[in-house]
Short mmCIF file of C-alpha atoms in Angstrom, two decimals:
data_model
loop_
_atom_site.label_atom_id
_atom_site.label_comp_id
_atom_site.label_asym_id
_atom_site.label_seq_id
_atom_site.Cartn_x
_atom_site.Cartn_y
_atom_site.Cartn_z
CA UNK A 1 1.31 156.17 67.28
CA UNK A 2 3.96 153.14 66.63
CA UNK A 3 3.42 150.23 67.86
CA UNK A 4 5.28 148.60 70.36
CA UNK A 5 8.29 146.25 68.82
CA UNK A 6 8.09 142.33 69.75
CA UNK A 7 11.13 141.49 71.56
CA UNK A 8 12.38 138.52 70.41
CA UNK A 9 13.43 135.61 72.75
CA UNK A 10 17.13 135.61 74.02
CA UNK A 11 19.18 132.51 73.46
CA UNK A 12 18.17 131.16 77.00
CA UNK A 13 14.61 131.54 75.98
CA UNK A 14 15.17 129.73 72.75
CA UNK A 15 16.66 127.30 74.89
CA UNK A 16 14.14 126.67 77.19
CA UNK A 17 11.61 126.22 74.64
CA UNK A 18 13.41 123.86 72.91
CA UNK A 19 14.01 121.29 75.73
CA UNK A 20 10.44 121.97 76.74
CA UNK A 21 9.27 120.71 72.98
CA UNK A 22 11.79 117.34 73.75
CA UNK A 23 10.49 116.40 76.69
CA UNK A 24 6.65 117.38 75.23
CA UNK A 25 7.54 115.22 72.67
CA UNK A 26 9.35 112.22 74.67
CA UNK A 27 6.06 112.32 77.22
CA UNK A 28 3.73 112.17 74.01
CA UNK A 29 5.62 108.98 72.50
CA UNK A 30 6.03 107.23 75.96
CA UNK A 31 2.04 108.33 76.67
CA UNK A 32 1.52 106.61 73.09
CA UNK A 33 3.83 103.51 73.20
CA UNK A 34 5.54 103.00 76.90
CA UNK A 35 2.85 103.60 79.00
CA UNK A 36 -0.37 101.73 80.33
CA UNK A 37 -2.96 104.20 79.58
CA UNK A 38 -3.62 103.83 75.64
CA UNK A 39 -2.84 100.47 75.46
CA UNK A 40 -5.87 97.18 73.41
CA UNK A 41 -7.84 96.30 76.69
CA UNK A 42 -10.78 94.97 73.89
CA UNK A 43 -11.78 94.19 70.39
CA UNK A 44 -15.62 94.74 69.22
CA UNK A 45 -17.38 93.63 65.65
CA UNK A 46 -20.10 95.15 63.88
CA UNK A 47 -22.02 94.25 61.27
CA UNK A 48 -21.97 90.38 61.45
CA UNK A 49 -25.17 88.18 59.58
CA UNK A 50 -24.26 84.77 59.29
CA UNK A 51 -20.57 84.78 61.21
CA UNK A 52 -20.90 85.70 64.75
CA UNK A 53 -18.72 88.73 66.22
CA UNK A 54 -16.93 86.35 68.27
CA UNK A 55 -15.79 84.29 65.23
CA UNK A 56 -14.38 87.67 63.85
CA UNK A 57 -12.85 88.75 66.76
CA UNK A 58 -11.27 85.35 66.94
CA UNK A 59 -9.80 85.45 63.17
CA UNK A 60 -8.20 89.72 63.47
CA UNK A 61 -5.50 87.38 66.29
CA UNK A 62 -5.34 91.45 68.14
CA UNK A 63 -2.12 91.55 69.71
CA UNK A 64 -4.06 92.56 73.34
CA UNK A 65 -2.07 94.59 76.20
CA UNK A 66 -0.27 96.08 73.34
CA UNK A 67 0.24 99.93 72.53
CA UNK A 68 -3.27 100.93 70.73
CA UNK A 69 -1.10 103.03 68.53
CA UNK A 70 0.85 100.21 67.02
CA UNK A 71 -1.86 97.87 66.10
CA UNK A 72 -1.09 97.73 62.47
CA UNK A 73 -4.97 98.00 61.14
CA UNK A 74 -3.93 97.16 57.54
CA UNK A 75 -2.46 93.88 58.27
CA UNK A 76 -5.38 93.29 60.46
CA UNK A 77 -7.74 93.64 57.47
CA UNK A 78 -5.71 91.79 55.05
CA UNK A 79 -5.60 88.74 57.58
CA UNK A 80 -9.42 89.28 58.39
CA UNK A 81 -10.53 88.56 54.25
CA UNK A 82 -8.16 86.09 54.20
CA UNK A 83 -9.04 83.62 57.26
CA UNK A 84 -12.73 84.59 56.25
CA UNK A 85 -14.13 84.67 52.66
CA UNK A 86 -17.42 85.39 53.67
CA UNK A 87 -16.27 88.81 54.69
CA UNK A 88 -16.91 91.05 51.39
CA UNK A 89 -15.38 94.12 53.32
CA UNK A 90 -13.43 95.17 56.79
CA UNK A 91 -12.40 98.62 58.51
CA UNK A 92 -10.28 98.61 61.30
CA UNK A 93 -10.46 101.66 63.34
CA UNK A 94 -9.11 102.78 66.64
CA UNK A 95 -11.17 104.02 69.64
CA UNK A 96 -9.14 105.36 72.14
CA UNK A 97 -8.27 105.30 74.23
CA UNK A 98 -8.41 101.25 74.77
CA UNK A 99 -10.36 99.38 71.95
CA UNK A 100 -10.09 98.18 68.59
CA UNK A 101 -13.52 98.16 66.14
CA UNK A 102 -13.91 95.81 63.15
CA UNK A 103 -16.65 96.93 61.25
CA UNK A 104 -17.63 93.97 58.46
CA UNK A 105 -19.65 93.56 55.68
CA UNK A 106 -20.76 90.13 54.63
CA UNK A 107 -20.89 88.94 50.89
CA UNK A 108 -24.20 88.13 49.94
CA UNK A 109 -25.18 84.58 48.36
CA UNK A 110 -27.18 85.54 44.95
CA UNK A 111 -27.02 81.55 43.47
CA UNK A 112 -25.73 77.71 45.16
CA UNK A 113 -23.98 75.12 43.37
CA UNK A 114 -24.12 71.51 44.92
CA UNK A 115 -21.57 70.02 44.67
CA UNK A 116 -21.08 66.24 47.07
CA UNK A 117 -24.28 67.15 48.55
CA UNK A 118 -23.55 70.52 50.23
CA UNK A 119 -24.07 73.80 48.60
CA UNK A 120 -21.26 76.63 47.63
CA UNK A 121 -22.43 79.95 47.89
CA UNK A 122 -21.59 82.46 45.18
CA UNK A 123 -21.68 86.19 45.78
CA UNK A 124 -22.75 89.08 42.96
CA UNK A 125 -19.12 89.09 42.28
CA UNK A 126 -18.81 85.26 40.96
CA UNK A 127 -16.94 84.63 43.95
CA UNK A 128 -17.78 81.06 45.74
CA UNK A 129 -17.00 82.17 49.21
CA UNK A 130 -18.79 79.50 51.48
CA UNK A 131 -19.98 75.63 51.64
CA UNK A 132 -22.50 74.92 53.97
CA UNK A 133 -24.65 71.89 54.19
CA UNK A 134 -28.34 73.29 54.08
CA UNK A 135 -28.92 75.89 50.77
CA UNK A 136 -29.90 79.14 52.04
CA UNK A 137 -33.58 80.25 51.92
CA UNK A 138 -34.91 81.58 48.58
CA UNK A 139 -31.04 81.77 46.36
CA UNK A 140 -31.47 79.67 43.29
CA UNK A 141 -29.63 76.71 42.80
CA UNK A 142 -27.14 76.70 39.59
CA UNK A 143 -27.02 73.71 37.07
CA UNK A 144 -24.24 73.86 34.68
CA UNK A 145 -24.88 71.31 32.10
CA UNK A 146 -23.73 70.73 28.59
CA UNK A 147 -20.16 70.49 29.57
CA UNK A 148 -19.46 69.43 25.79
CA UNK A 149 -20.75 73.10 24.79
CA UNK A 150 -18.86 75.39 22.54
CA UNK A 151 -19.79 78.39 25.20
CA UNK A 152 -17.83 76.03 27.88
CA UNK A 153 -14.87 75.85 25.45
CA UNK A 154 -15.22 79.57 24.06
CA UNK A 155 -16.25 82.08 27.49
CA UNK A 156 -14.79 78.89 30.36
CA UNK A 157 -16.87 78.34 33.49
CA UNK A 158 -15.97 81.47 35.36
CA UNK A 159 -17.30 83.99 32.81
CA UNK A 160 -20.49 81.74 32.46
CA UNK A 161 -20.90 81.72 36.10
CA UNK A 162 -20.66 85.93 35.97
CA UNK A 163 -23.22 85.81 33.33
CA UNK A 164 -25.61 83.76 35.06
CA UNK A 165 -25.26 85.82 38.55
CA UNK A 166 -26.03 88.58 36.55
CA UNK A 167 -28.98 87.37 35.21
CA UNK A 168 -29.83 86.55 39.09
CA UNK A 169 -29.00 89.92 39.88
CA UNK A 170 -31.38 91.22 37.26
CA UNK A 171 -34.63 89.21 38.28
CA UNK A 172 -37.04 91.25 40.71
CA UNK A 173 -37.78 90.13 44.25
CA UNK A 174 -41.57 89.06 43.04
CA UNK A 175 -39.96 86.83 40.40
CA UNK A 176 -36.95 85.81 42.54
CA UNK A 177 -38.80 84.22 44.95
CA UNK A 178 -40.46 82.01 43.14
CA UNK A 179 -37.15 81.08 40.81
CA UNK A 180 -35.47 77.48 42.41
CA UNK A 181 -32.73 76.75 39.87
CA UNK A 182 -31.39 78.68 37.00
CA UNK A 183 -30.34 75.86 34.16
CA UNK A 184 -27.20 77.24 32.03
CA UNK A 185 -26.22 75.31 28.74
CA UNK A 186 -24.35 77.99 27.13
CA UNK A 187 -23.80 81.66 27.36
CA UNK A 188 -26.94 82.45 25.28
CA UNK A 189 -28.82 79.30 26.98
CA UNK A 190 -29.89 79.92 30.58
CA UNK A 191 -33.35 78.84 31.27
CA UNK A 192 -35.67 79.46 34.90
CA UNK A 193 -36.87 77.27 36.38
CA UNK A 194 -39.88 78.13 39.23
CA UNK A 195 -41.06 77.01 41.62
CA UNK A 196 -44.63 75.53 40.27
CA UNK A 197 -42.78 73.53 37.46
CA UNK A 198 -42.59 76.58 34.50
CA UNK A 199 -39.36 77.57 32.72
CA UNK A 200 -38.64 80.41 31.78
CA UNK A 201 -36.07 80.81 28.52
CA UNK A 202 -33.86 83.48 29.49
CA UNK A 203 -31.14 83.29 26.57
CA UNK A 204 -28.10 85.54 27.48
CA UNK A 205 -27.38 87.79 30.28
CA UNK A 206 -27.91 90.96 27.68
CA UNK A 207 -30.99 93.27 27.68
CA UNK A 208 -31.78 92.14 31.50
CA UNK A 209 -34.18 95.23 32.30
CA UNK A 210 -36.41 94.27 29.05
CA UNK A 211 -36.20 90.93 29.90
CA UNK A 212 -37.53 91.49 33.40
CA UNK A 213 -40.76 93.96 31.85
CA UNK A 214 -41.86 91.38 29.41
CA UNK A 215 -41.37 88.61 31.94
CA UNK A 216 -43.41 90.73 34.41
CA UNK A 217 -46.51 91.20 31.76
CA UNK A 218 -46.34 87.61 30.57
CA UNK A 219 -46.84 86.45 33.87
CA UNK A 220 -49.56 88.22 34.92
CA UNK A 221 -51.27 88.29 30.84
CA UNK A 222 -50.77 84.14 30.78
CA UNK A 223 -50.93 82.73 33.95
CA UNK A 224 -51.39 79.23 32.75
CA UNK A 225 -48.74 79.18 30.57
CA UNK A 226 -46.03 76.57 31.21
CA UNK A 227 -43.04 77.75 29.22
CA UNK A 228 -42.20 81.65 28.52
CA UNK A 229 -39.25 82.77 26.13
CA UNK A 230 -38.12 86.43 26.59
CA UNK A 231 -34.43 85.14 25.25
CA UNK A 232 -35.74 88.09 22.48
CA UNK A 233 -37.54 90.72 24.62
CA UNK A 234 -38.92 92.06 21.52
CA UNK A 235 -40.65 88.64 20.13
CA UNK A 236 -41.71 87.19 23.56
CA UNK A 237 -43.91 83.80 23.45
CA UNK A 238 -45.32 81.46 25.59
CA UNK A 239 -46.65 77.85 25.53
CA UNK A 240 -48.39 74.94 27.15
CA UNK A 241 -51.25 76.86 28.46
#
Protein backbone atom coordinates (compact mmCIF):
# COMPACT_ATOMS: atom_id res chain seq x y z
CA UNK A 1 0.00 0.00 0.00
CA UNK A 2 1.55 3.66 -0.89
CA UNK A 3 1.89 5.87 1.41
CA UNK A 4 0.16 8.91 1.70
CA UNK A 5 2.11 12.04 -0.14
CA UNK A 6 3.13 15.12 2.26
CA UNK A 7 1.46 18.08 0.98
CA UNK A 8 3.64 20.73 0.97
CA UNK A 9 2.75 24.20 2.44
CA UNK A 10 1.07 26.78 0.03
CA UNK A 11 2.66 30.17 -0.32
CA UNK A 12 0.34 31.59 2.51
CA UNK A 13 1.61 28.88 4.73
CA UNK A 14 5.18 29.64 3.89
CA UNK A 15 4.18 32.97 4.71
CA UNK A 16 2.86 32.59 7.90
CA UNK A 17 5.69 30.69 9.11
CA UNK A 18 8.01 33.04 8.15
CA UNK A 19 6.62 36.12 10.00
CA UNK A 20 5.98 33.77 12.88
CA UNK A 21 10.04 32.94 12.94
CA UNK A 22 10.51 37.19 12.86
CA UNK A 23 8.57 37.96 15.49
CA UNK A 24 9.99 34.51 17.47
CA UNK A 25 13.09 35.93 16.80
CA UNK A 26 12.43 39.82 17.59
CA UNK A 27 10.67 38.52 21.14
CA UNK A 28 13.91 36.32 21.78
CA UNK A 29 16.39 39.40 21.23
CA UNK A 30 14.11 41.95 23.10
CA UNK A 31 13.60 38.94 25.99
CA UNK A 32 17.60 38.89 25.82
CA UNK A 33 18.57 42.62 25.53
CA UNK A 34 15.31 45.10 25.87
CA UNK A 35 13.60 43.64 28.52
CA UNK A 36 13.80 43.49 32.48
CA UNK A 37 13.72 39.87 33.03
CA UNK A 38 17.45 38.63 32.19
CA UNK A 39 19.03 41.56 33.12
CA UNK A 40 22.79 41.63 36.27
CA UNK A 41 20.64 42.05 39.52
CA UNK A 42 24.15 40.49 41.38
CA UNK A 43 27.73 39.47 41.17
CA UNK A 44 29.10 36.43 43.47
CA UNK A 45 33.00 35.19 43.99
CA UNK A 46 34.28 31.92 44.71
CA UNK A 47 37.27 30.70 45.64
CA UNK A 48 38.88 33.68 47.52
CA UNK A 49 42.02 32.88 50.36
CA UNK A 50 43.70 35.89 51.16
CA UNK A 51 41.45 38.64 49.00
CA UNK A 52 37.97 38.76 50.20
CA UNK A 53 34.96 38.22 47.62
CA UNK A 54 33.98 41.66 48.14
CA UNK A 55 37.41 43.01 47.05
CA UNK A 56 36.84 40.93 43.78
CA UNK A 57 33.57 41.87 43.19
CA UNK A 58 34.72 45.41 43.66
CA UNK A 59 37.74 45.13 40.98
CA UNK A 60 35.27 42.98 37.79
CA UNK A 61 33.46 47.15 37.89
CA UNK A 62 29.96 44.73 36.54
CA UNK A 63 28.03 47.03 34.57
CA UNK A 64 24.69 46.15 37.03
CA UNK A 65 20.95 46.64 35.61
CA UNK A 66 22.49 45.78 32.36
CA UNK A 67 21.35 42.98 29.81
CA UNK A 68 23.02 39.61 31.39
CA UNK A 69 23.64 38.70 27.82
CA UNK A 70 25.96 41.55 27.04
CA UNK A 71 28.25 41.42 29.93
CA UNK A 72 31.37 40.95 27.97
CA UNK A 73 33.02 38.04 30.38
CA UNK A 74 36.39 38.27 28.56
CA UNK A 75 37.02 41.80 29.26
CA UNK A 76 35.83 41.13 32.69
CA UNK A 77 38.66 38.60 33.21
CA UNK A 78 41.31 40.51 31.56
CA UNK A 79 40.48 43.58 33.92
CA UNK A 80 40.11 41.13 36.98
CA UNK A 81 44.24 39.82 36.58
CA UNK A 82 45.05 43.07 35.88
CA UNK A 83 43.63 45.27 38.95
CA UNK A 84 44.65 42.05 40.99
CA UNK A 85 47.97 40.12 40.65
CA UNK A 86 47.27 37.91 43.29
CA UNK A 87 44.63 36.32 41.15
CA UNK A 88 46.59 33.32 39.29
CA UNK A 89 43.25 32.49 37.37
CA UNK A 90 39.43 33.86 36.69
CA UNK A 91 36.19 32.38 34.90
CA UNK A 92 33.42 34.46 34.33
CA UNK A 93 30.27 32.65 33.81
CA UNK A 94 26.66 33.56 33.50
CA UNK A 95 23.78 32.26 35.69
CA UNK A 96 20.66 33.19 34.43
CA UNK A 97 18.73 34.35 34.59
CA UNK A 98 20.14 37.45 36.85
CA UNK A 99 23.77 36.87 38.18
CA UNK A 100 27.21 36.98 37.22
CA UNK A 101 29.90 34.25 38.98
CA UNK A 102 33.65 34.91 39.24
CA UNK A 103 35.23 31.90 40.12
CA UNK A 104 39.18 32.73 41.21
CA UNK A 105 42.11 31.03 41.91
CA UNK A 106 44.78 32.63 44.02
CA UNK A 107 48.61 32.38 43.23
CA UNK A 108 50.34 30.73 45.85
CA UNK A 109 53.49 32.35 47.71
CA UNK A 110 56.35 29.47 47.49
CA UNK A 111 59.45 32.12 48.69
CA UNK A 112 59.53 36.25 50.18
CA UNK A 113 62.01 38.73 49.35
CA UNK A 114 62.34 41.79 51.79
CA UNK A 115 62.84 44.36 50.40
CA UNK A 116 62.40 48.17 52.76
CA UNK A 117 61.18 46.00 55.42
CA UNK A 118 58.05 44.39 53.88
CA UNK A 119 58.05 41.17 52.09
CA UNK A 120 57.17 40.44 48.14
CA UNK A 121 55.60 37.33 47.57
CA UNK A 122 56.69 35.18 44.66
CA UNK A 123 54.47 32.50 43.18
CA UNK A 124 55.78 28.89 41.53
CA UNK A 125 55.80 30.87 38.41
CA UNK A 126 58.66 33.54 39.48
CA UNK A 127 56.05 35.98 39.48
CA UNK A 128 56.25 38.67 42.55
CA UNK A 129 52.59 39.29 42.76
CA UNK A 130 52.10 40.87 46.33
CA UNK A 131 53.92 43.10 49.18
CA UNK A 132 52.60 42.80 52.41
CA UNK A 133 54.13 43.84 55.64
CA UNK A 134 54.16 40.56 57.82
CA UNK A 135 55.95 37.31 55.75
CA UNK A 136 53.51 34.66 55.46
CA UNK A 137 53.67 31.59 57.78
CA UNK A 138 56.19 28.85 56.88
CA UNK A 139 57.44 30.38 52.88
CA UNK A 140 61.16 30.82 53.02
CA UNK A 141 62.66 34.00 52.80
CA UNK A 142 65.08 34.57 49.59
CA UNK A 143 68.64 36.17 49.95
CA UNK A 144 70.23 37.03 46.75
CA UNK A 145 73.76 37.82 47.47
CA UNK A 146 76.91 37.93 45.47
CA UNK A 147 75.61 40.53 43.16
CA UNK A 148 79.30 40.66 41.64
CA UNK A 149 78.69 36.85 40.51
CA UNK A 150 79.32 35.63 37.05
CA UNK A 151 75.76 33.59 37.38
CA UNK A 152 74.19 37.29 38.02
CA UNK A 153 75.95 38.50 34.83
CA UNK A 154 75.51 35.11 32.78
CA UNK A 155 71.51 33.59 33.73
CA UNK A 156 70.24 37.68 35.23
CA UNK A 157 68.08 37.74 38.35
CA UNK A 158 64.87 36.47 36.87
CA UNK A 159 66.15 33.05 35.72
CA UNK A 160 67.98 32.74 39.17
CA UNK A 161 64.87 33.55 40.92
CA UNK A 162 63.01 30.50 38.67
CA UNK A 163 65.77 28.31 39.70
CA UNK A 164 65.58 28.90 43.24
CA UNK A 165 61.52 28.57 43.35
CA UNK A 166 62.13 25.47 41.85
CA UNK A 167 64.31 24.23 44.23
CA UNK A 168 61.43 25.44 46.80
CA UNK A 169 59.06 23.65 44.84
CA UNK A 170 61.13 20.49 45.07
CA UNK A 171 61.66 20.35 48.98
CA UNK A 172 58.98 18.08 50.86
CA UNK A 173 56.51 19.49 53.35
CA UNK A 174 58.65 17.68 56.37
CA UNK A 175 61.72 19.56 55.14
CA UNK A 176 59.86 22.73 54.10
CA UNK A 177 58.76 23.50 57.25
CA UNK A 178 61.61 23.65 58.92
CA UNK A 179 63.57 25.66 55.85
CA UNK A 180 63.55 29.82 56.88
CA UNK A 181 65.69 31.28 54.07
CA UNK A 182 67.11 29.81 50.98
CA UNK A 183 70.72 31.74 50.39
CA UNK A 184 71.46 31.97 46.43
CA UNK A 185 75.08 33.07 45.29
CA UNK A 186 74.96 31.71 41.92
CA UNK A 187 73.00 29.36 39.82
CA UNK A 188 74.94 26.30 41.10
CA UNK A 189 75.19 28.01 44.74
CA UNK A 190 71.92 27.94 46.69
CA UNK A 191 72.35 26.88 50.21
CA UNK A 192 69.25 26.07 53.14
CA UNK A 193 69.15 27.41 55.72
CA UNK A 194 66.73 25.79 58.79
CA UNK A 195 65.33 26.60 61.19
CA UNK A 196 67.75 25.19 64.17
CA UNK A 197 70.83 26.98 62.58
CA UNK A 198 72.00 23.97 59.82
CA UNK A 199 72.60 24.65 56.11
CA UNK A 200 72.01 22.68 53.81
CA UNK A 201 74.27 22.99 50.33
CA UNK A 202 71.86 22.59 47.69
CA UNK A 203 74.08 23.52 44.50
CA UNK A 204 71.78 23.92 41.39
CA UNK A 205 68.18 23.46 40.83
CA UNK A 206 69.09 20.02 38.72
CA UNK A 207 68.51 16.46 40.04
CA UNK A 208 65.81 17.93 42.69
CA UNK A 209 64.07 14.41 43.41
CA UNK A 210 67.69 12.86 44.36
CA UNK A 211 68.45 15.73 46.12
CA UNK A 212 65.34 15.52 48.27
CA UNK A 213 66.06 11.30 49.02
CA UNK A 214 69.55 11.86 50.17
CA UNK A 215 68.54 14.96 52.09
CA UNK A 216 65.71 12.86 53.65
CA UNK A 217 68.30 9.90 54.83
CA UNK A 218 70.96 12.35 55.95
CA UNK A 219 68.69 13.86 58.19
CA UNK A 220 67.38 11.21 59.89
CA UNK A 221 71.19 8.97 59.60
CA UNK A 222 73.06 12.36 61.17
CA UNK A 223 70.95 14.22 63.21
CA UNK A 224 73.68 16.23 64.78
CA UNK A 225 75.20 17.23 61.87
CA UNK A 226 75.42 20.98 61.24
CA UNK A 227 76.15 21.32 57.54
CA UNK A 228 74.85 18.69 54.74
CA UNK A 229 75.96 18.93 50.96
CA UNK A 230 73.71 17.00 48.50
CA UNK A 231 74.90 19.79 45.69
CA UNK A 232 76.17 16.01 44.22
CA UNK A 233 73.37 13.58 45.22
CA UNK A 234 75.69 10.85 44.45
CA UNK A 235 78.74 11.99 46.91
CA UNK A 236 76.57 13.42 49.77
CA UNK A 237 78.56 14.61 53.08
CA UNK A 238 77.98 16.14 56.14
CA UNK A 239 79.90 18.03 58.89
CA UNK A 240 80.08 19.63 62.29
CA UNK A 241 78.50 16.85 64.13
Amino acid sequence: MPLPRLRRPGRRGVIIIAVLAVLLGGFGIWAFYGSDWLRLESVRATGTDVLTPQAVVAAASAPMAAPLASVDTDAMEHRLLARLPRLKSVVVTRSWPHTLALEVTERTPELLLQTNGKFAEVDGEGVRFATVARAPKGVPLLKMTGSDSPSRERFGTSRLLRASVAVAQDLPAVVRKDVRALRVRSYDSITLELADGRTVMWGSREQGAEKVKVLAALLKAARDARHVDVSVPSAPAVSGS
